[in-house]
mmCIF file of C-alpha atoms in Angstrom:
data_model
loop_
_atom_site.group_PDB
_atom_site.id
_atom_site.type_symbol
_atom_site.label_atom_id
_atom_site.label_comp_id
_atom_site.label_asym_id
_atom_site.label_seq_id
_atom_site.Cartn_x
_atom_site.Cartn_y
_atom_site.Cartn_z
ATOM 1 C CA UNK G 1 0.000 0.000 0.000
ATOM 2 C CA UNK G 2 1.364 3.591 -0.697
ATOM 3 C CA UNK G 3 0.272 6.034 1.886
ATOM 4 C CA UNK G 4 0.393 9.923 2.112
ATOM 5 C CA UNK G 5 0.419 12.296 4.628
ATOM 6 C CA UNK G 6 -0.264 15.934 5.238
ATOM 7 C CA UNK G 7 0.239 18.431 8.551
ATOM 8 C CA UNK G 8 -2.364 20.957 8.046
ATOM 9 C CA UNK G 9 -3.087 24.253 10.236
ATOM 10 C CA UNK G 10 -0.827 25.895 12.767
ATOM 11 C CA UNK G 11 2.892 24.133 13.250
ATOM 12 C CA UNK G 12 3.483 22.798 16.522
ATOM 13 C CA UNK G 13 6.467 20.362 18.288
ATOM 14 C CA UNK G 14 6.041 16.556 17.492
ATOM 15 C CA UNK G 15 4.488 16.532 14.043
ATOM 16 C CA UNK G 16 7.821 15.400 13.080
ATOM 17 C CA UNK G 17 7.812 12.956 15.925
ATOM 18 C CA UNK G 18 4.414 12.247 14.220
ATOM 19 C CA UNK G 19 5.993 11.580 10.362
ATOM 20 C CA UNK G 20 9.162 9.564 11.999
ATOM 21 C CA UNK G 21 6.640 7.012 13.670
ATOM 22 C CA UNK G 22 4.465 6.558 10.403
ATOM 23 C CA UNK G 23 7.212 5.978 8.239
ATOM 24 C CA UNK G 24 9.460 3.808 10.242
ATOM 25 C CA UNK G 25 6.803 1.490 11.029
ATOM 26 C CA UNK G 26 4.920 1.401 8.285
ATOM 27 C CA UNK G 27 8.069 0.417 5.804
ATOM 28 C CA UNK G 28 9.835 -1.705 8.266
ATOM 29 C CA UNK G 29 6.647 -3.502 9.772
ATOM 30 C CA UNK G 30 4.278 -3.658 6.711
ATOM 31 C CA UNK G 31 6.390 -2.625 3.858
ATOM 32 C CA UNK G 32 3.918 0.128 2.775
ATOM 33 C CA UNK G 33 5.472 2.937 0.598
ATOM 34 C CA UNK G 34 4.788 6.698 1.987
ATOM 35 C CA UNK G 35 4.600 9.685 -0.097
ATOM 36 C CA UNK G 36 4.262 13.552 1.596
ATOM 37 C CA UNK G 37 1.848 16.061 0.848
ATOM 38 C CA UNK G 38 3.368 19.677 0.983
ATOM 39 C CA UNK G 39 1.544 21.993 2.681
ATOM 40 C CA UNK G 40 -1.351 20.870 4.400
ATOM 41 C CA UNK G 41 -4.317 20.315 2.262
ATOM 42 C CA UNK G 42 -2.391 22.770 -0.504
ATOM 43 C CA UNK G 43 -0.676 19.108 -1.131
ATOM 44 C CA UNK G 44 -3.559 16.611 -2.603
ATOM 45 C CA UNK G 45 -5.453 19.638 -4.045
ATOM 46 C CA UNK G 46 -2.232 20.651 -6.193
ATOM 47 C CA UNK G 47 -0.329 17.162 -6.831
ATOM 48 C CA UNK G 48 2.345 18.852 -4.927
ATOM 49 C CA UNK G 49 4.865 16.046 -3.002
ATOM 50 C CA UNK G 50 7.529 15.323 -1.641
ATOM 51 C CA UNK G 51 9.892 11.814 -1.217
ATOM 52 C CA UNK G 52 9.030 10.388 2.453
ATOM 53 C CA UNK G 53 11.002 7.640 3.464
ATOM 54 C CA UNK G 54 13.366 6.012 5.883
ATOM 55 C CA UNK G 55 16.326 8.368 5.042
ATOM 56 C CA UNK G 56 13.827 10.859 5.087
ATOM 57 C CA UNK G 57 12.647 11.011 8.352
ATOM 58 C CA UNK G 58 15.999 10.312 9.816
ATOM 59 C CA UNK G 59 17.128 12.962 13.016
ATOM 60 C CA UNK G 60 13.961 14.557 12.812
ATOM 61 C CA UNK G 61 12.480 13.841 16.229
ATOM 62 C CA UNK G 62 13.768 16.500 17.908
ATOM 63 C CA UNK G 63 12.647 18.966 15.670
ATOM 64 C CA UNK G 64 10.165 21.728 15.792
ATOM 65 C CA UNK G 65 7.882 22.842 12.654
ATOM 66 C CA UNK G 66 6.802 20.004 9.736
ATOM 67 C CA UNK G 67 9.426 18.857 6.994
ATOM 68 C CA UNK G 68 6.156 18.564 4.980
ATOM 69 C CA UNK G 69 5.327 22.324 5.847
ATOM 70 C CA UNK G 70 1.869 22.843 6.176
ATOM 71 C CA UNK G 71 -1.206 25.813 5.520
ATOM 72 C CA UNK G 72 -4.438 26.442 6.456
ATOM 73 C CA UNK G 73 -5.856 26.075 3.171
ATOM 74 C CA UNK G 74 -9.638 25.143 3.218
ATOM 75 C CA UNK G 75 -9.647 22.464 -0.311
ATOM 76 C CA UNK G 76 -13.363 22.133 -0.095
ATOM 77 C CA UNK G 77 -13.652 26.068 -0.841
ATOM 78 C CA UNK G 78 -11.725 25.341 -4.168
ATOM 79 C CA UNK G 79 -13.787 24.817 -7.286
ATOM 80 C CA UNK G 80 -13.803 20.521 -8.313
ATOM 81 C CA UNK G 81 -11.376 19.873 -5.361
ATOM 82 C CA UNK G 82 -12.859 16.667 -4.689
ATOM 83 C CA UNK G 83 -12.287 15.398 -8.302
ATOM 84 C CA UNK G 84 -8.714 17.263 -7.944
ATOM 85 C CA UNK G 85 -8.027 15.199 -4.547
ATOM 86 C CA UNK G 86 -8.908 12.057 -6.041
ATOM 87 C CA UNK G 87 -7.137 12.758 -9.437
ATOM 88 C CA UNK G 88 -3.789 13.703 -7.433
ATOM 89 C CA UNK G 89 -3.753 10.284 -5.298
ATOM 90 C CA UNK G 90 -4.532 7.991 -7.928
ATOM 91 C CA UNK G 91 -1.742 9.672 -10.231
ATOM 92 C CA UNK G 92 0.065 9.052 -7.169
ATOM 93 C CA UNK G 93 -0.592 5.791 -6.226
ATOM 94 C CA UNK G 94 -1.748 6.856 -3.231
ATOM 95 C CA UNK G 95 -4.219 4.056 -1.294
ATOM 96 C CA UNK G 96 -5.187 5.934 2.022
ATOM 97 C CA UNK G 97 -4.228 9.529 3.723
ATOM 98 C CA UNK G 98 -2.919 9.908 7.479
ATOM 99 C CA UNK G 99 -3.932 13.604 7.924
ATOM 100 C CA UNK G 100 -2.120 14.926 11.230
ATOM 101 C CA UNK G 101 -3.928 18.266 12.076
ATOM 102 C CA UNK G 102 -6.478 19.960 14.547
ATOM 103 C CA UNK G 103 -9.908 20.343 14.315
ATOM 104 C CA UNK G 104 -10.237 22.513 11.022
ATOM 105 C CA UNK G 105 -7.827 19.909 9.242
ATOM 106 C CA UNK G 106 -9.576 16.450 10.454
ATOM 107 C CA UNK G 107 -12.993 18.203 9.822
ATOM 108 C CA UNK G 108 -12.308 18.249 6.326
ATOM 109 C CA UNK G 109 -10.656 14.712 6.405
ATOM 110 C CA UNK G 110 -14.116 13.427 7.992
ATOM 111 C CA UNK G 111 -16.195 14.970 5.387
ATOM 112 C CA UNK G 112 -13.484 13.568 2.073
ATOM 113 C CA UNK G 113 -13.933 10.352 3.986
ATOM 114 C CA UNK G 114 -17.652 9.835 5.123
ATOM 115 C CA UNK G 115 -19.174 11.582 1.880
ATOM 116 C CA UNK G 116 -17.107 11.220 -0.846
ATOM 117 C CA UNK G 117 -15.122 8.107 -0.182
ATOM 118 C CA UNK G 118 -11.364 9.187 0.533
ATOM 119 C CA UNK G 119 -9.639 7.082 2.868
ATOM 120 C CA UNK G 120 -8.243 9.144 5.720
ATOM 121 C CA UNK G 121 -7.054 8.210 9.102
ATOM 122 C CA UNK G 122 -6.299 11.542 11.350
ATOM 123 C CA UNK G 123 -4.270 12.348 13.992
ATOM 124 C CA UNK G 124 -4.958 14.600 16.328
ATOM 125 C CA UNK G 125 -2.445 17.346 16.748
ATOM 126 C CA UNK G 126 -3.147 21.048 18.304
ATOM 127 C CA UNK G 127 -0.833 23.814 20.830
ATOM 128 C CA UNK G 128 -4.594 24.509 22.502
ATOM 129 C CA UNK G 129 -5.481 20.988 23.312
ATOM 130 C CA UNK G 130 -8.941 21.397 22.680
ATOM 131 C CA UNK G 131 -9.701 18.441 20.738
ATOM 132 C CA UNK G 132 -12.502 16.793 22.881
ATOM 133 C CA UNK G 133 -12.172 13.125 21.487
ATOM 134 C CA UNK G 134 -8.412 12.980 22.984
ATOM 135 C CA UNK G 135 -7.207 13.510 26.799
ATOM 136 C CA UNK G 136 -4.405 15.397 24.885
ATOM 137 C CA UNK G 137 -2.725 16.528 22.342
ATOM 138 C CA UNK G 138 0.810 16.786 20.992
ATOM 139 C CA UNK G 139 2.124 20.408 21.317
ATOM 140 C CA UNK G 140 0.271 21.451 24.538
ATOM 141 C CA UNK G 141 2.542 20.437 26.481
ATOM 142 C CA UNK G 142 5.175 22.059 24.745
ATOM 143 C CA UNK G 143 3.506 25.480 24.834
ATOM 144 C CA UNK G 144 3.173 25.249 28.156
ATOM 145 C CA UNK G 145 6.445 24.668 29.221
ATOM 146 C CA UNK G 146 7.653 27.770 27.338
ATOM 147 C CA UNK G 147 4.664 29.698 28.912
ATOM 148 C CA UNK G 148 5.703 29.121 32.445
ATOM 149 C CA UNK G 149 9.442 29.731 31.810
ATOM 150 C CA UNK G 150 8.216 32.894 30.604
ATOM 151 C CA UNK G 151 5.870 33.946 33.338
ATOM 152 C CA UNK G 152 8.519 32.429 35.820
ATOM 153 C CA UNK G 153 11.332 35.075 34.158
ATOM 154 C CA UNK G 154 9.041 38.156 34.412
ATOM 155 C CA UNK G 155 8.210 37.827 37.780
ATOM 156 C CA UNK G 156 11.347 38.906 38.477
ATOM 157 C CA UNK G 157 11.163 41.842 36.544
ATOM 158 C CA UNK G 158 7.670 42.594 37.521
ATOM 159 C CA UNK G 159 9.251 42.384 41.321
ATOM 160 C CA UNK G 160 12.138 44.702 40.296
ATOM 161 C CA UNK G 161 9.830 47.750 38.549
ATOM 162 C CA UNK G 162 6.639 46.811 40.972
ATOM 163 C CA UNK G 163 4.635 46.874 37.819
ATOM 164 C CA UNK G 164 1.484 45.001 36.423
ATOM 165 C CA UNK G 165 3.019 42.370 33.817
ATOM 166 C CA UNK G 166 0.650 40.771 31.372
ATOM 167 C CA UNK G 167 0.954 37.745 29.661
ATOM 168 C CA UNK G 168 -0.888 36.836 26.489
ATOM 169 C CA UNK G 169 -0.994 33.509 25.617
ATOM 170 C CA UNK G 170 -2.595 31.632 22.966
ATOM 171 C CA UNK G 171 -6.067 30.044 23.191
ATOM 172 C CA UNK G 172 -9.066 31.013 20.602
ATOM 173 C CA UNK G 173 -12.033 29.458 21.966
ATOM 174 C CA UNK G 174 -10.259 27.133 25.110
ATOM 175 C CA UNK G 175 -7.927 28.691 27.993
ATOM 176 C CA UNK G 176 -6.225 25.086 29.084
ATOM 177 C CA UNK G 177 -2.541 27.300 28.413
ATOM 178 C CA UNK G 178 -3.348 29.849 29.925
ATOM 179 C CA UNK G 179 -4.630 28.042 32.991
ATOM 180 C CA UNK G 180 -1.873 25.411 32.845
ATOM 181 C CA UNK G 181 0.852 27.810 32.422
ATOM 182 C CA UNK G 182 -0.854 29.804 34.890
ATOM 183 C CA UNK G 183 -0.978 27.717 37.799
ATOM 184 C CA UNK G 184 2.455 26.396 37.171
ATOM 185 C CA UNK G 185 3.942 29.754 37.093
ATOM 186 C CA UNK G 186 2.378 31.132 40.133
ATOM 187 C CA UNK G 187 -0.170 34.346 38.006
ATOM 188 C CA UNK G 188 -2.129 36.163 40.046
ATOM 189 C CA UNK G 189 -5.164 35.940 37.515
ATOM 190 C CA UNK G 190 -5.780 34.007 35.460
ATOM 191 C CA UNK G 191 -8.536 34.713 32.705
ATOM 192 C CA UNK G 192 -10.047 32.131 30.081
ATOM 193 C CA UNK G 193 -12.438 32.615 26.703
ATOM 194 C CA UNK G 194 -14.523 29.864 28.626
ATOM 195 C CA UNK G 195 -15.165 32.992 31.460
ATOM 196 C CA UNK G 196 -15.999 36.469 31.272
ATOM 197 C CA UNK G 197 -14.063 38.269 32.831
ATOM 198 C CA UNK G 198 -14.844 41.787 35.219
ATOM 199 C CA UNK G 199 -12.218 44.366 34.608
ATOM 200 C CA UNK G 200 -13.172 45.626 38.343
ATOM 201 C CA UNK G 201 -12.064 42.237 39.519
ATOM 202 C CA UNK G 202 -9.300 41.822 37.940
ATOM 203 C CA UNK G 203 -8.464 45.497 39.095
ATOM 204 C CA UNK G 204 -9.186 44.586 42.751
ATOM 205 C CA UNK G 205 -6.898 41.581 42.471
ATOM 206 C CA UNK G 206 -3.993 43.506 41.454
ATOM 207 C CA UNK G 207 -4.456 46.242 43.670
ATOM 208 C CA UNK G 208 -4.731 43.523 46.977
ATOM 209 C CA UNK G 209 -1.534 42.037 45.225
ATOM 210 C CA UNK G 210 0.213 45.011 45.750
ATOM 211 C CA UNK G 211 -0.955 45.288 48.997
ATOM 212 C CA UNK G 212 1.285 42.436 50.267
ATOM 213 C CA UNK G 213 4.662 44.421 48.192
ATOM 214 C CA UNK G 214 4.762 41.937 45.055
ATOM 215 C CA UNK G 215 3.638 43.141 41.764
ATOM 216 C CA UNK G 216 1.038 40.652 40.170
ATOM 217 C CA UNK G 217 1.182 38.599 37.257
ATOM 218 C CA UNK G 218 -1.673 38.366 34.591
ATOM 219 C CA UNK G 219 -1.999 35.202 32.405
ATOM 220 C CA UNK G 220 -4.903 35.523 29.641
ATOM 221 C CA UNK G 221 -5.507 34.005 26.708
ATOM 222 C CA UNK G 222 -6.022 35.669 23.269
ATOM 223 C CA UNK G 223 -9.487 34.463 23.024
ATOM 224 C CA UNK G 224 -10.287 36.175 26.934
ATOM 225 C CA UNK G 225 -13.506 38.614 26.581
ATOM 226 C CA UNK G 226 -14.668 41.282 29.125
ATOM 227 C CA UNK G 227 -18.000 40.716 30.590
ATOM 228 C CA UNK G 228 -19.063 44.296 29.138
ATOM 229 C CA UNK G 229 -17.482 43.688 26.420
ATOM 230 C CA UNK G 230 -16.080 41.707 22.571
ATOM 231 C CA UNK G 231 -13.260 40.195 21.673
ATOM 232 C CA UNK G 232 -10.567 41.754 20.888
ATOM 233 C CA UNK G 233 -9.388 41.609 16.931
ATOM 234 C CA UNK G 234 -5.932 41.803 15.601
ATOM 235 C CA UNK G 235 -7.684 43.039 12.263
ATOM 236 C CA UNK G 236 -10.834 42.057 10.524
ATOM 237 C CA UNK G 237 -9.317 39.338 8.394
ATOM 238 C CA UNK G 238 -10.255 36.069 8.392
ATOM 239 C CA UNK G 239 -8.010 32.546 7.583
ATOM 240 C CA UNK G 240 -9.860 29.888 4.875
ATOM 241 C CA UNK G 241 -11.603 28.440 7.725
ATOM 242 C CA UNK G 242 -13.495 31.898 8.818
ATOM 243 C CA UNK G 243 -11.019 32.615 12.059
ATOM 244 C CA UNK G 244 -10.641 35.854 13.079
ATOM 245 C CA UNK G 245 -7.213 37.049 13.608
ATOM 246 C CA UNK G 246 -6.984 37.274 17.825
ATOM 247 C CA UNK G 247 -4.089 39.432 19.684
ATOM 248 C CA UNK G 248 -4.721 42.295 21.408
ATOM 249 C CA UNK G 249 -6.498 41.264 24.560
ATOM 250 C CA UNK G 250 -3.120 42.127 26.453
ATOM 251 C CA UNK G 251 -2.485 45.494 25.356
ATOM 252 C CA UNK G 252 -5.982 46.316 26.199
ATOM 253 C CA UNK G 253 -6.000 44.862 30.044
ATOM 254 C CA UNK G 254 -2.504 46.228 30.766
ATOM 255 C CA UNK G 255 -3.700 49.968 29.412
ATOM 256 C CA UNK G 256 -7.215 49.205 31.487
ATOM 257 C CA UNK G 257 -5.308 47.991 34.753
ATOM 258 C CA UNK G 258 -2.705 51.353 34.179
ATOM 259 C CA UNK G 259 -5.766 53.816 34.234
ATOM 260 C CA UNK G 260 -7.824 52.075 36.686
ATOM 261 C CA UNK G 261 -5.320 51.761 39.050
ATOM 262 C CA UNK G 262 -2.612 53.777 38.714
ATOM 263 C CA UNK G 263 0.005 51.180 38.808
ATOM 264 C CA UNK G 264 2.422 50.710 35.394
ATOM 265 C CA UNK G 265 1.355 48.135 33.536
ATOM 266 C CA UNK G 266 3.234 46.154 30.724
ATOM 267 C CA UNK G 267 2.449 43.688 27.626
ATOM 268 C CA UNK G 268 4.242 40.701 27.049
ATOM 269 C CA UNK G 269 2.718 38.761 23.674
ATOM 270 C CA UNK G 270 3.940 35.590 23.624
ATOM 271 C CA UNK G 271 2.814 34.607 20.349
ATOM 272 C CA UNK G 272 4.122 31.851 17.931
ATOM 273 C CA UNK G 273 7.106 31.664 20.311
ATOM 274 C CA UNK G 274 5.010 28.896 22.130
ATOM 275 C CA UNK G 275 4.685 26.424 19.386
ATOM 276 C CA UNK G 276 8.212 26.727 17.736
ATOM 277 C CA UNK G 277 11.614 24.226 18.503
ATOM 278 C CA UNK G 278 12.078 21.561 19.979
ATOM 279 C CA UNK G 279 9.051 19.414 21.812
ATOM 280 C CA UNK G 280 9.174 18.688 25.176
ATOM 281 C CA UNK G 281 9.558 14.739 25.998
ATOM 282 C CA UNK G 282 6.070 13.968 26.560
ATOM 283 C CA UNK G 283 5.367 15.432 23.249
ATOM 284 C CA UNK G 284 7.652 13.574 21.351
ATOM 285 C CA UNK G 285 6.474 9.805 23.205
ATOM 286 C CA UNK G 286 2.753 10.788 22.103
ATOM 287 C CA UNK G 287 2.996 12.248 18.922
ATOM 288 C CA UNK G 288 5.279 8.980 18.116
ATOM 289 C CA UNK G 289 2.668 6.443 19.783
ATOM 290 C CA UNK G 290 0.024 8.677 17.558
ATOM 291 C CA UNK G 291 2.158 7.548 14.570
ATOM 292 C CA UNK G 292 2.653 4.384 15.362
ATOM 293 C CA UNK G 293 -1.033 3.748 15.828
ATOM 294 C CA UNK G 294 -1.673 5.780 12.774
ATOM 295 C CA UNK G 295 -0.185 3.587 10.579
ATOM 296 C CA UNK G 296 -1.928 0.462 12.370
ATOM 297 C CA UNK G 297 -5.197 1.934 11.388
ATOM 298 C CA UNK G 298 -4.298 2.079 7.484
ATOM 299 C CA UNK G 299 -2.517 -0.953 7.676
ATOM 300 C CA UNK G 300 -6.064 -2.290 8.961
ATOM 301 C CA UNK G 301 -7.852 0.279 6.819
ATOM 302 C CA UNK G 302 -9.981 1.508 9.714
ATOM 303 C CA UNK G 303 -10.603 4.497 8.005
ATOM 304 C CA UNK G 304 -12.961 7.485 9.072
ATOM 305 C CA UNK G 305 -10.881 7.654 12.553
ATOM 306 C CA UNK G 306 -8.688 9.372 14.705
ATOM 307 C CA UNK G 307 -6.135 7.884 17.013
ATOM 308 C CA UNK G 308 -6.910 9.136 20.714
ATOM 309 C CA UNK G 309 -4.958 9.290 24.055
ATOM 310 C CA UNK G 310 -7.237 7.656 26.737
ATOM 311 C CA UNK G 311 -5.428 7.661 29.885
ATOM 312 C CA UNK G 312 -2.550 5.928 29.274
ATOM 313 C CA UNK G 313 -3.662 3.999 25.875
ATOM 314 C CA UNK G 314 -3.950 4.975 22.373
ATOM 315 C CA UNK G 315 -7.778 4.027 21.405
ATOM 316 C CA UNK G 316 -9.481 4.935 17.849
ATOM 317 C CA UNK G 317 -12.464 7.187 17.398
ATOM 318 C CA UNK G 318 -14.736 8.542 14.682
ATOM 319 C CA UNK G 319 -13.098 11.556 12.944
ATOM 320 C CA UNK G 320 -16.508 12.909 12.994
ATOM 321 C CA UNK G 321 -16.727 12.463 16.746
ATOM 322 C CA UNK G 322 -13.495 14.134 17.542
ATOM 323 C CA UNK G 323 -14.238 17.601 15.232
ATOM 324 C CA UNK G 324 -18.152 17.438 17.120
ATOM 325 C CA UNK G 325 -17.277 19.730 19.689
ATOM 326 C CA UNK G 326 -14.282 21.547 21.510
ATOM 327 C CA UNK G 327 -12.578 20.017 24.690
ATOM 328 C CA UNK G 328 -13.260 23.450 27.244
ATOM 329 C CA UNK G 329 -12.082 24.300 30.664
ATOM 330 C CA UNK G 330 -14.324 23.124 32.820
ATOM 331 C CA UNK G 331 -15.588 25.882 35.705
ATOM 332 C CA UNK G 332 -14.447 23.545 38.555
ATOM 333 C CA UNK G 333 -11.191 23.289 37.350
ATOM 334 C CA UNK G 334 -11.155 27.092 37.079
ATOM 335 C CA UNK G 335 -12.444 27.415 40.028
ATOM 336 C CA UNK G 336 -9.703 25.650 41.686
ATOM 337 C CA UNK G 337 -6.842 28.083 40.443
ATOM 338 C CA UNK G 338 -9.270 31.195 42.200
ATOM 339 C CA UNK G 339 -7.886 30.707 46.074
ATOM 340 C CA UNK G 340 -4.085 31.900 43.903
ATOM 341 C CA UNK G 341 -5.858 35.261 42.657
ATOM 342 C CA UNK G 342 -5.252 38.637 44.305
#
């Protein structure tokens, strides 16, 4: 069997952990052939490829980023992409697709394979670890880590100026970095797209922090939203997929905090800083076990699923069960990080 495989949407550490696993088991235990699609969904749509093989993937599991590159191109907006997918693997040989991506990538895997008969086996893979199918994704906890060095290095900064520091961190529609980082790094709030927040609140909490002669740390993620108000847009642009582009949530508490109360408040944006180099070691042993039960599925041609982390094992689910819905904070756990704010 000759296999391809795309990383669509945002980069993150262990999709080459991800491509190592596939290939290496695939040609040494089944003696399938592998083929890479360049650039996400770009690939199939466009015949574009690239040789993926043993020598291929070799010394790439400590890297950051996709050898395949990827995009956020949406193929189903194209005019005949279906026909154009399907014209592209055949010419290729291709039998099945492993499509390694987050919820805007594996939704369009589950609808090429449920209503128009492409073979696809996914792999969930996502900084925000919002995928509800999976206890986790690769890439979280690589985000985090970098997070909480950060907020760990400005406290002492923040300590040195007594000033309000702010840290954005990423997070759309689910704050799990934000609270993760958070907690680990000792913020003084934390605030989460899955609660509106009170500017008054969060004022009051800074102002009690200063109280006790620290300066306060704010973790919140791009996706946060006032309780008075709307989310806060980089621009009015939108990707393929309809997203907004988010940033600017930061700016707007730290100038907010600085009027309100008088203390000097500063920005820090982490950015795409959290999802580039190297993964983290838990990262790399998931998004390989993802690959290595990836390429069990084809081999089995299970297709329509997604591998899944379920406690410790790797299970399969419907692809159209893991894009359903979005894995959110939960208010308890939230709740939980409150007796740290102020």
């Amino acid at each position: 069997m000759r296999i391809g495989v795309l990383t669509g949407g945002g980069d993150c550490p262990g999709l080459n952990a991800v491509i190592r696993a596939v290939v290496r088991k695939g040609v040494q235990e089944y003696g399938h052939g592998f083929i890479g699609f360049r650039d996400g969904w770009r690939g199939p749509l466009e015949g574009d490829t690239v040789r993926l093989d043993i020598p291929a993937v070799r010394g790439i599991l400590p890297r950051g980023g996709t050898i395949l590159g990827s995009s956020r191109t949406h193929p189903l907006r194209h005019d005949n992409a279906v026909r154009r997918i399907k014209e592209n693997l055949a010419e290729h040989d291709v039998e099945a697709l492993i499509t390694i991506g987050g919820e805007d990538t594996l939704g369009v895997a589950a609808r090429l394979c449920d209503e128009y008969g492409v073979p696809c086996v996914g792999v969930p893979k996502t900084i925000d670890n919002d995928l509800s199918a999976t206890d986790y994704t690769f890439g979280f906890d690589t985000a985090v880590g970098i997070a909480t060095e950060a907020i760990d290095r400005l406290h002492t900064t923040a300590e040195s100026h007594m000033r309000v520091l702010v840290v954005e961190v990423m997070g759309r529609h689910t704050g799990w970095i934000a609270l993760h980082s958070g907690l680990a790094g000792g913020a003084n709030v934390i605030l989460v797209p899955e609660q509106r927040f009170d500017i008054d609140q969060v004022c009051a909490w800074v102002t009690s922090r200063f109280r006790s002669s620290y300066a306060p740390i704010v973790v919140v993620a791009e996706g946060a939203v006032p309780r008075d108000g709307s989310m806060v847009l980089k621009d009015n642009s939108q990707d393929p997929f309809g997203h907004v582009r988010l940033s600017g949530i930061g700016e707007w508490l730290a100038r907010e905090i600085e009027r309100r109360t008088g203390k000097e408040a500063r920005t820090t944006v982490l950015g795409h800083v959290q999802r580039g180099g190297t993964p983290s070691a838990f990262d790399r042993w998931l998004a390989t076990r993802f690959g290595l039960h990836a390429v069990d599925a084809v081999h089995e041609r299970d297709f329509g699923t997604m591998v899944s982390l379920r406690g410790t094992d790797i299970v399969r689910v419907p692809l159209a069960e893991a894009t359903a819905r979005l894995k959110t904070v939960d208010v308890k756990l939230y709740e939980e990080a409150g007796v740290f704010f102020g």
